[in-house]
PDB file of C-alpha atoms in Angstrom:
ATOM      1  CA  MET A   1     -40.563 225.867 -46.497  1.00 94.00           C
ATOM      2  CA  ARG A   2     -38.888 223.418 -48.719  1.00 95.00           C
ATOM      3  CA  SER A   3     -35.387 222.693 -49.798  1.00 96.00           C
ATOM      4  CA  ASP A   4     -33.684 220.995 -52.564  1.00 97.00           C
ATOM      5  CA  ALA A   5     -30.644 219.486 -53.421  1.00 97.00           C
ATOM      6  CA  LEU A   6     -28.626 221.801 -50.984  1.00 97.00           C
ATOM      7  CA  THR A   7     -25.062 221.682 -51.059  1.00 97.00           C
ATOM      8  CA  LYS A   8     -22.248 223.088 -49.796  1.00 97.00           C
ATOM      9  CA  THR A   9     -18.240 222.987 -50.222  1.00 96.00           C
ATOM     10  CA  TYR A  10     -15.601 224.560 -48.234  1.00 94.00           C
ATOM     11  CA  ASP A  11     -11.613 223.681 -49.676  1.00 91.00           C
ATOM     12  CA  GLY A  12     -13.163 221.121 -52.060  1.00 90.00           C
ATOM     13  CA  LYS A  13     -15.224 219.161 -49.164  1.00 93.00           C
ATOM     14  CA  ILE A  14     -18.375 218.987 -49.538  1.00 95.00           C
ATOM     15  CA  VAL A  15     -20.136 219.593 -45.900  1.00 96.00           C
ATOM     16  CA  VAL A  16     -23.624 219.695 -47.475  1.00 97.00           C
ATOM     17  CA  ASP A  17     -24.532 217.059 -49.825  1.00 96.00           C
ATOM     18  CA  HIS A  18     -27.286 217.587 -52.256  1.00 96.00           C
ATOM     19  CA  ILE A  19     -29.629 217.491 -49.371  1.00 97.00           C
ATOM     20  CA  SER A  20     -34.051 217.699 -49.632  1.00 97.00           C
ATOM     21  CA  PHE A  21     -36.399 218.099 -47.386  1.00 97.00           C
ATOM     22  CA  GLU A  22     -39.718 220.163 -46.536  1.00 96.00           C
ATOM     23  CA  ILE A  23     -40.181 222.063 -42.909  1.00 97.00           C
ATOM     24  CA  PRO A  24     -43.656 221.089 -41.598  1.00 96.00           C
ATOM     25  CA  LYS A  25     -45.688 225.226 -41.343  1.00 95.00           C
ATOM     26  CA  GLY A  26     -46.613 225.644 -37.453  1.00 95.00           C
ATOM     27  CA  ARG A  27     -44.589 222.613 -36.086  1.00 97.00           C
ATOM     28  CA  VAL A  28     -40.915 222.711 -33.768  1.00 98.00           C
ATOM     29  CA  VAL A  29     -38.200 220.850 -35.710  1.00 98.00           C
ATOM     30  CA  SER A  30     -35.356 220.064 -34.751  1.00 98.00           C
ATOM     31  CA  PHE A  31     -31.983 219.478 -36.702  1.00 98.00           C
ATOM     32  CA  ILE A  32     -29.673 217.224 -34.623  1.00 97.00           C
ATOM     33  CA  GLY A  33     -26.638 215.332 -35.493  1.00 96.00           C
ATOM     34  CA  PRO A  34     -22.544 215.451 -34.305  1.00 95.00           C
ATOM     35  CA  ASN A  35     -20.199 218.038 -34.213  1.00 92.00           C
ATOM     36  CA  GLY A  36     -20.007 219.391 -38.127  1.00 92.00           C
ATOM     37  CA  ALA A  37     -22.465 217.064 -39.380  1.00 95.00           C
ATOM     38  CA  GLY A  38     -23.740 220.356 -41.378  1.00 95.00           C
ATOM     39  CA  LYS A  39     -26.587 221.369 -39.488  1.00 96.00           C
ATOM     40  CA  SER A  40     -25.345 225.269 -38.878  1.00 95.00           C
ATOM     41  CA  THR A  41     -24.584 225.281 -42.522  1.00 96.00           C
ATOM     42  CA  VAL A  42     -28.001 224.492 -43.178  1.00 97.00           C
ATOM     43  CA  ILE A  43     -29.841 226.756 -41.257  1.00 96.00           C
ATOM     44  CA  GLY A  44     -27.686 229.752 -42.188  1.00 95.00           C
ATOM     45  CA  MET A  45     -28.501 228.384 -46.092  1.00 96.00           C
ATOM     46  CA  MET A  46     -31.980 228.306 -45.978  1.00 96.00           C
ATOM     47  CA  SER A  47     -32.068 231.838 -44.136  1.00 94.00           C
ATOM     48  CA  ARG A  48     -29.587 232.979 -46.863  1.00 93.00           C
ATOM     49  CA  LEU A  49     -26.820 234.212 -44.412  1.00 93.00           C
ATOM     50  CA  ILE A  50     -24.455 231.723 -46.505  1.00 95.00           C
ATOM     51  CA  MET A  51     -24.222 231.442 -49.847  1.00 95.00           C
ATOM     52  CA  ARG A  52     -25.545 227.964 -51.220  1.00 95.00           C
ATOM     53  CA  ASP A  53     -23.360 226.318 -53.674  1.00 96.00           C
ATOM     54  CA  GLY A  54     -26.057 224.285 -55.449  1.00 96.00           C
ATOM     55  CA  GLY A  55     -29.894 223.853 -54.911  1.00 96.00           C
ATOM     56  CA  THR A  56     -33.031 225.870 -53.884  1.00 95.00           C
ATOM     57  CA  THR A  57     -35.421 226.681 -50.842  1.00 96.00           C
ATOM     58  CA  GLU A  58     -38.504 228.063 -51.404  1.00 95.00           C
ATOM     59  CA  PHE A  59     -40.084 230.194 -49.002  1.00 94.00           C
ATOM     60  CA  GLU A  60     -43.652 230.553 -49.416  1.00 91.00           C
ATOM     61  CA  GLY A  61     -43.745 229.507 -53.133  1.00 91.00           C
ATOM     62  CA  LYS A  62     -40.630 231.680 -54.107  1.00 94.00           C
ATOM     63  CA  ASP A  63     -37.196 231.133 -53.903  1.00 95.00           C
ATOM     64  CA  VAL A  64     -35.237 232.509 -50.341  1.00 94.00           C
ATOM     65  CA  ALA A  65     -32.811 234.226 -52.458  1.00 92.00           C
ATOM     66  CA  LYS A  66     -35.245 236.549 -54.192  1.00 94.00           C
ATOM     67  CA  TRP A  67     -36.968 238.120 -51.544  1.00 95.00           C
ATOM     68  CA  LYS A  68     -36.769 241.812 -50.998  1.00 94.00           C
ATOM     69  CA  SER A  69     -34.399 241.860 -47.255  1.00 92.00           C
ATOM     70  CA  GLY A  70     -37.367 243.986 -45.717  1.00 91.00           C
ATOM     71  CA  GLU A  71     -40.031 241.571 -46.487  1.00 94.00           C
ATOM     72  CA  LEU A  72     -38.021 238.528 -45.748  1.00 94.00           C
ATOM     73  CA  ALA A  73     -36.988 240.094 -42.592  1.00 94.00           C
ATOM     74  CA  LYS A  74     -40.833 240.183 -41.925  1.00 94.00           C
ATOM     75  CA  ARG A  75     -41.434 236.770 -42.372  1.00 94.00           C
ATOM     76  CA  LEU A  76     -37.997 234.610 -41.476  1.00 95.00           C
ATOM     77  CA  ALA A  77     -35.919 235.569 -38.045  1.00 94.00           C
ATOM     78  CA  ILE A  78     -32.779 233.883 -37.454  1.00 93.00           C
ATOM     79  CA  LEU A  79     -30.266 233.697 -34.645  1.00 91.00           C
ATOM     80  CA  THR A  80     -26.687 232.500 -34.793  1.00 88.00           C
ATOM     81  CA  GLN A  81     -24.375 231.120 -32.360  1.00 78.00           C
ATOM     82  CA  THR A  82     -22.307 234.010 -32.839  1.00 73.00           C
ATOM     83  CA  ASN A  83     -23.469 237.113 -31.919  1.00 70.00           C
ATOM     84  CA  ASN A  84     -21.254 239.962 -31.621  1.00 66.00           C
ATOM     85  CA  ILE A  85     -22.680 243.823 -30.943  1.00 69.00           C
ATOM     86  CA  GLN A  86     -19.527 245.999 -30.296  1.00 68.00           C
ATOM     87  CA  MET A  87     -22.430 249.217 -29.891  1.00 79.00           C
ATOM     88  CA  LYS A  88     -22.696 250.430 -25.870  1.00 88.00           C
ATOM     89  CA  LEU A  89     -26.512 248.989 -26.162  1.00 93.00           C
ATOM     90  CA  THR A  90     -28.654 248.060 -23.533  1.00 97.00           C
ATOM     91  CA  VAL A  91     -31.039 245.071 -23.432  1.00 96.00           C
ATOM     92  CA  TRP A  92     -33.909 247.135 -24.174  1.00 97.00           C
ATOM     93  CA  GLU A  93     -32.545 249.082 -27.106  1.00 96.00           C
ATOM     94  CA  LEU A  94     -31.098 245.620 -28.990  1.00 96.00           C
ATOM     95  CA  VAL A  95     -34.365 244.079 -28.217  1.00 96.00           C
ATOM     96  CA  ALA A  96     -35.707 246.925 -30.040  1.00 96.00           C
ATOM     97  CA  PHE A  97     -33.448 245.815 -33.419  1.00 94.00           C
ATOM     98  CA  GLY A  98     -36.071 243.362 -33.903  1.00 94.00           C
ATOM     99  CA  ARG A  99     -38.402 246.122 -35.462  1.00 95.00           C
ATOM    100  CA  PHE A 100     -36.491 247.531 -37.659  1.00 94.00           C
ATOM    101  CA  PRO A 101     -38.381 245.893 -40.450  1.00 93.00           C
ATOM    102  CA  TYR A 102     -41.606 247.554 -39.524  1.00 92.00           C
ATOM    103  CA  SER A 103     -40.657 250.977 -38.227  1.00 89.00           C
ATOM    104  CA  GLY A 104     -36.924 251.332 -38.893  1.00 86.00           C
ATOM    105  CA  SER A 105     -35.574 253.625 -35.648  1.00 82.00           C
ATOM    106  CA  HIS A 106     -38.578 255.432 -35.108  1.00 90.00           C
ATOM    107  CA  LEU A 107     -40.629 252.354 -32.740  1.00 92.00           C
ATOM    108  CA  THR A 108     -44.364 253.208 -32.262  1.00 95.00           C
ATOM    109  CA  GLU A 109     -46.181 252.372 -29.602  1.00 95.00           C
ATOM    110  CA  GLN A 110     -47.037 248.830 -30.869  1.00 95.00           C
ATOM    111  CA  ASP A 111     -43.347 248.209 -31.486  1.00 96.00           C
ATOM    112  CA  ASN A 112     -42.791 248.976 -27.882  1.00 96.00           C
ATOM    113  CA  GLN A 113     -45.579 246.908 -26.256  1.00 96.00           C
ATOM    114  CA  ALA A 114     -43.840 244.002 -28.901  1.00 95.00           C
ATOM    115  CA  VAL A 115     -40.471 244.753 -26.666  1.00 97.00           C
ATOM    116  CA  ARG A 116     -41.941 244.746 -23.481  1.00 96.00           C
ATOM    117  CA  GLN A 117     -43.739 241.681 -23.992  1.00 94.00           C
ATOM    118  CA  ALA A 118     -39.990 240.185 -25.694  1.00 94.00           C
ATOM    119  CA  ILE A 119     -38.420 240.925 -22.686  1.00 96.00           C
ATOM    120  CA  GLU A 120     -41.223 240.007 -19.937  1.00 93.00           C
ATOM    121  CA  TYR A 121     -41.102 236.768 -21.961  1.00 87.00           C
ATOM    122  CA  MET A 122     -37.208 235.939 -21.455  1.00 87.00           C
ATOM    123  CA  GLU A 123     -37.418 237.169 -18.012  1.00 89.00           C
ATOM    124  CA  LEU A 124     -35.512 240.297 -18.813  1.00 95.00           C
ATOM    125  CA  THR A 125     -37.887 243.035 -17.037  1.00 97.00           C
ATOM    126  CA  ASP A 126     -35.193 243.825 -13.845  1.00 96.00           C
ATOM    127  CA  LEU A 127     -32.106 243.945 -16.513  1.00 97.00           C
ATOM    128  CA  ALA A 128     -33.974 246.151 -19.451  1.00 97.00           C
ATOM    129  CA  ASP A 129     -31.547 249.250 -18.773  1.00 97.00           C
ATOM    130  CA  SER A 130     -28.750 246.769 -18.343  1.00 96.00           C
ATOM    131  CA  PHE A 131     -25.914 247.616 -21.212  1.00 95.00           C
ATOM    132  CA  ILE A 132     -25.298 243.733 -22.634  1.00 91.00           C
ATOM    133  CA  ASP A 133     -21.182 244.229 -22.320  1.00 89.00           C
ATOM    134  CA  GLU A 134     -22.209 243.725 -18.654  1.00 91.00           C
ATOM    135  CA  LEU A 135     -24.592 240.954 -19.086  1.00 90.00           C
ATOM    136  CA  SER A 136     -23.493 236.854 -18.158  1.00 86.00           C
ATOM    137  CA  GLY A 137     -23.157 234.975 -21.198  1.00 80.00           C
ATOM    138  CA  GLY A 138     -26.448 232.910 -20.577  1.00 82.00           C
ATOM    139  CA  GLN A 139     -28.484 236.612 -19.882  1.00 88.00           C
ATOM    140  CA  ARG A 140     -26.829 238.346 -23.120  1.00 87.00           C
ATOM    141  CA  GLN A 141     -27.693 234.614 -25.012  1.00 85.00           C
ATOM    142  CA  ARG A 142     -31.766 235.496 -23.381  1.00 88.00           C
ATOM    143  CA  ALA A 143     -31.336 238.637 -24.522  1.00 91.00           C
ATOM    144  CA  TYR A 144     -30.766 238.270 -28.225  1.00 90.00           C
ATOM    145  CA  ILE A 145     -33.635 235.708 -28.033  1.00 88.00           C
ATOM    146  CA  ALA A 146     -35.530 238.301 -26.531  1.00 92.00           C
ATOM    147  CA  MET A 147     -34.619 240.508 -29.974  1.00 94.00           C
ATOM    148  CA  VAL A 148     -36.420 237.385 -32.551  1.00 91.00           C
ATOM    149  CA  ILE A 149     -39.235 237.236 -30.581  1.00 91.00           C
ATOM    150  CA  ALA A 150     -39.742 240.747 -30.871  1.00 94.00           C
ATOM    151  CA  GLN A 151     -39.791 240.750 -34.585  1.00 95.00           C
ATOM    152  CA  ASP A 152     -42.921 238.809 -34.124  1.00 92.00           C
ATOM    153  CA  THR A 153     -42.168 236.829 -37.628  1.00 95.00           C
ATOM    154  CA  GLU A 154     -44.617 233.800 -38.933  1.00 94.00           C
ATOM    155  CA  TYR A 155     -40.428 231.377 -39.336  1.00 96.00           C
ATOM    156  CA  VAL A 156     -37.705 231.277 -36.740  1.00 95.00           C
ATOM    157  CA  LEU A 157     -34.494 229.854 -37.012  1.00 96.00           C
ATOM    158  CA  LEU A 158     -32.656 229.271 -34.070  1.00 95.00           C
ATOM    159  CA  ASP A 159     -28.955 227.667 -34.154  1.00 94.00           C
ATOM    160  CA  GLU A 160     -27.902 226.408 -30.966  1.00 92.00           C
ATOM    161  CA  PRO A 161     -30.396 228.768 -28.528  1.00 90.00           C
ATOM    162  CA  THR A 162     -29.795 226.966 -25.524  1.00 89.00           C
ATOM    163  CA  ASN A 163     -26.263 227.752 -25.932  1.00 82.00           C
ATOM    164  CA  ASN A 164     -24.578 229.347 -22.496  1.00 75.00           C
ATOM    165  CA  LEU A 165     -28.166 228.332 -20.366  1.00 82.00           C
ATOM    166  CA  ASP A 166     -28.237 226.985 -16.564  1.00 86.00           C
ATOM    167  CA  ILE A 167     -30.744 224.086 -16.700  1.00 89.00           C
ATOM    168  CA  TYR A 168     -33.406 226.095 -15.571  1.00 88.00           C
ATOM    169  CA  HIS A 169     -33.075 228.733 -18.353  1.00 86.00           C
ATOM    170  CA  ALA A 170     -32.534 226.349 -20.891  1.00 89.00           C
ATOM    171  CA  SER A 171     -35.556 224.665 -19.829  1.00 90.00           C
ATOM    172  CA  ASN A 172     -37.437 228.007 -19.741  1.00 86.00           C
ATOM    173  CA  MET A 173     -35.733 228.592 -23.730  1.00 86.00           C
ATOM    174  CA  MET A 174     -37.428 224.882 -25.105  1.00 91.00           C
ATOM    175  CA  LYS A 175     -40.651 226.422 -23.268  1.00 90.00           C
ATOM    176  CA  ILE A 176     -40.997 229.453 -24.778  1.00 86.00           C
ATOM    177  CA  ILE A 177     -40.036 227.671 -28.020  1.00 91.00           C
ATOM    178  CA  ARG A 178     -43.334 225.294 -27.563  1.00 93.00           C
ATOM    179  CA  ARG A 179     -45.869 228.259 -26.812  1.00 88.00           C
ATOM    180  CA  LEU A 180     -44.239 230.222 -30.042  1.00 88.00           C
ATOM    181  CA  CYS A 181     -45.328 227.273 -31.984  1.00 93.00           C
ATOM    182  CA  ASP A 182     -48.740 226.915 -29.599  1.00 93.00           C
ATOM    183  CA  GLU A 183     -49.934 229.633 -29.016  1.00 87.00           C
ATOM    184  CA  LEU A 184     -48.508 231.795 -32.127  1.00 83.00           C
ATOM    185  CA  GLY A 185     -48.542 229.501 -34.464  1.00 89.00           C
ATOM    186  CA  LYS A 186     -44.909 230.094 -35.936  1.00 92.00           C
ATOM    187  CA  THR A 187     -43.156 227.189 -37.422  1.00 97.00           C
ATOM    188  CA  VAL A 188     -39.839 227.069 -35.671  1.00 97.00           C
ATOM    189  CA  ILE A 189     -36.712 225.378 -36.725  1.00 98.00           C
ATOM    190  CA  LEU A 190     -33.485 224.864 -34.318  1.00 96.00           C
ATOM    191  CA  VAL A 191     -30.149 223.299 -34.062  1.00 97.00           C
ATOM    192  CA  LEU A 192     -29.637 221.378 -31.073  1.00 95.00           C
ATOM    193  CA  HIS A 193     -26.953 219.063 -29.127  1.00 91.00           C
ATOM    194  CA  GLU A 194     -29.673 218.575 -26.290  1.00 92.00           C
ATOM    195  CA  ILE A 195     -31.288 215.347 -28.293  1.00 93.00           C
ATOM    196  CA  ASN A 196     -33.497 215.134 -24.858  1.00 92.00           C
ATOM    197  CA  TYR A 197     -34.876 218.981 -25.615  1.00 94.00           C
ATOM    198  CA  ALA A 198     -35.106 218.038 -28.937  1.00 95.00           C
ATOM    199  CA  ALA A 199     -37.288 214.783 -28.259  1.00 93.00           C
ATOM    200  CA  PHE A 200     -39.329 216.468 -25.484  1.00 93.00           C
ATOM    201  CA  TYR A 201     -40.583 219.779 -27.261  1.00 95.00           C
ATOM    202  CA  SER A 202     -40.369 218.812 -31.185  1.00 96.00           C
ATOM    203  CA  ASP A 203     -42.726 218.035 -33.483  1.00 97.00           C
ATOM    204  CA  VAL A 204     -40.224 216.440 -36.189  1.00 97.00           C
ATOM    205  CA  ILE A 205     -36.307 216.022 -35.747  1.00 97.00           C
ATOM    206  CA  CYS A 206     -34.459 216.020 -38.852  1.00 98.00           C
ATOM    207  CA  ALA A 207     -30.873 214.181 -38.387  1.00 97.00           C
ATOM    208  CA  PHE A 208     -27.516 215.171 -40.324  1.00 97.00           C
ATOM    209  CA  VAL A 209     -24.233 213.013 -40.499  1.00 96.00           C
ATOM    210  CA  ASP A 210     -21.497 214.028 -42.336  1.00 95.00           C
ATOM    211  CA  GLY A 211     -23.387 216.634 -44.513  1.00 96.00           C
ATOM    212  CA  LYS A 212     -26.518 214.172 -45.004  1.00 97.00           C
ATOM    213  CA  ILE A 213     -29.559 213.778 -43.777  1.00 97.00           C
ATOM    214  CA  ALA A 214     -29.807 210.474 -42.008  1.00 96.00           C
ATOM    215  CA  ALA A 215     -33.192 210.067 -40.276  1.00 96.00           C
ATOM    216  CA  PHE A 216     -36.477 212.551 -41.159  1.00 97.00           C
ATOM    217  CA  GLY A 217     -39.717 212.235 -39.174  1.00 96.00           C
ATOM    218  CA  SER A 218     -41.776 212.428 -36.160  1.00 95.00           C
ATOM    219  CA  VAL A 219     -40.071 212.325 -32.458  1.00 93.00           C
ATOM    220  CA  LYS A 220     -40.819 208.561 -31.639  1.00 90.00           C
ATOM    221  CA  GLU A 221     -39.576 207.889 -35.775  1.00 93.00           C
ATOM    222  CA  VAL A 222     -36.164 209.260 -34.977  1.00 94.00           C
ATOM    223  CA  MET A 223     -35.692 208.381 -31.282  1.00 92.00           C
ATOM    224  CA  ASN A 224     -35.055 205.003 -31.224  1.00 90.00           C
ATOM    225  CA  PRO A 225     -31.260 203.358 -29.877  1.00 91.00           C
ATOM    226  CA  ALA A 226     -30.898 202.144 -33.822  1.00 92.00           C
ATOM    227  CA  THR A 227     -31.223 205.482 -35.274  1.00 93.00           C
ATOM    228  CA  LEU A 228     -29.357 206.939 -32.446  1.00 93.00           C
ATOM    229  CA  SER A 229     -26.788 205.144 -32.048  1.00 93.00           C
ATOM    230  CA  ALA A 230     -26.055 205.185 -36.362  1.00 92.00           C
ATOM    231  CA  ILE A 231     -26.317 209.040 -36.351  1.00 93.00           C
ATOM    232  CA  TYR A 232     -23.699 209.751 -33.136  1.00 93.00           C
ATOM    233  CA  GLY A 233     -21.873 206.046 -32.901  1.00 91.00           C
ATOM    234  CA  VAL A 234     -22.536 205.065 -28.965  1.00 90.00           C
ATOM    235  CA  ASP A 235     -24.940 203.252 -27.296  1.00 90.00           C
ATOM    236  CA  PHE A 236     -28.489 204.093 -26.643  1.00 88.00           C
ATOM    237  CA  GLU A 237     -31.495 202.948 -24.254  1.00 87.00           C
ATOM    238  CA  MET A 238     -34.502 204.593 -24.091  1.00 83.00           C
ATOM    239  CA  ILE A 239     -36.843 206.047 -21.570  1.00 86.00           C
ATOM    240  CA  GLU A 240     -40.543 207.316 -21.581  1.00 83.00           C
ATOM    241  CA  VAL A 241     -41.460 210.197 -19.615  1.00 80.00           C
ATOM    242  CA  ASN A 242     -44.681 211.732 -20.308  1.00 79.00           C
ATOM    243  CA  GLY A 243     -45.277 209.293 -22.805  1.00 80.00           C
ATOM    244  CA  LYS A 244     -42.146 211.322 -24.761  1.00 80.00           C
ATOM    245  CA  PRO A 245     -38.795 208.838 -25.326  1.00 80.00           C
ATOM    246  CA  LEU A 246     -36.132 209.946 -24.145  1.00 78.00           C
ATOM    247  CA  SER A 247     -32.437 208.926 -24.196  1.00 79.00           C
ATOM    248  CA  ILE A 248     -29.564 207.299 -21.974  1.00 77.00           C
ATOM    249  CA  TYR A 249     -26.532 207.030 -23.624  1.00 72.00           C
ATOM    250  CA  TYR A 250     -22.672 205.582 -22.321  1.00 61.00           C
TER     251      TYR A 250
END
């Protein structure tokens, strides 16, 4: 997956400024950076949820805009920050939406198995028959992630997947993301505000500032005091845990 000169303007202001990068296949790639840096807009344009004003995103050798929706949905899944389903749905019914690109509304046993596995991954088995609007914010977030897992695509795009999750479930979320890559060979691209999660669970980090790429590289290349201070405007110190560089900022 490769993007060239992606550009987006809102009300005359450039929010993504001719950025280019290539996503390595089979890796976890985290987008980090301050609020308003363009991270979510970029991931939206990559998945064609947001119309780009310039540039291209090439997916499997073809401009993402030229893919048929049904075929793209079998290869690429995205979960945005804002998910608001008005229907009265149980967790099972919501997660089953992830199988729509394959079987529509007529689920096969293979589809049901994928739904069961996704619910188990997200530790929602006891809540499978509960209605979404009766869940806590964190439980709903896990249900939406389960829907994406059930979609079973090669590429998974997640915009702030740890949002509304407590430390236990946020850590488990990142472990699941790591497993999707390591065990199933998926390419995961995610927006994160918690940079230590990015450092500990990613292979590649892309840092944005003011709609431009400020740094792109391995965790060790990006996670250093000078680079992080330039990105966030605060002082950093680094420690190492299990061979991973983690940050302390003040």
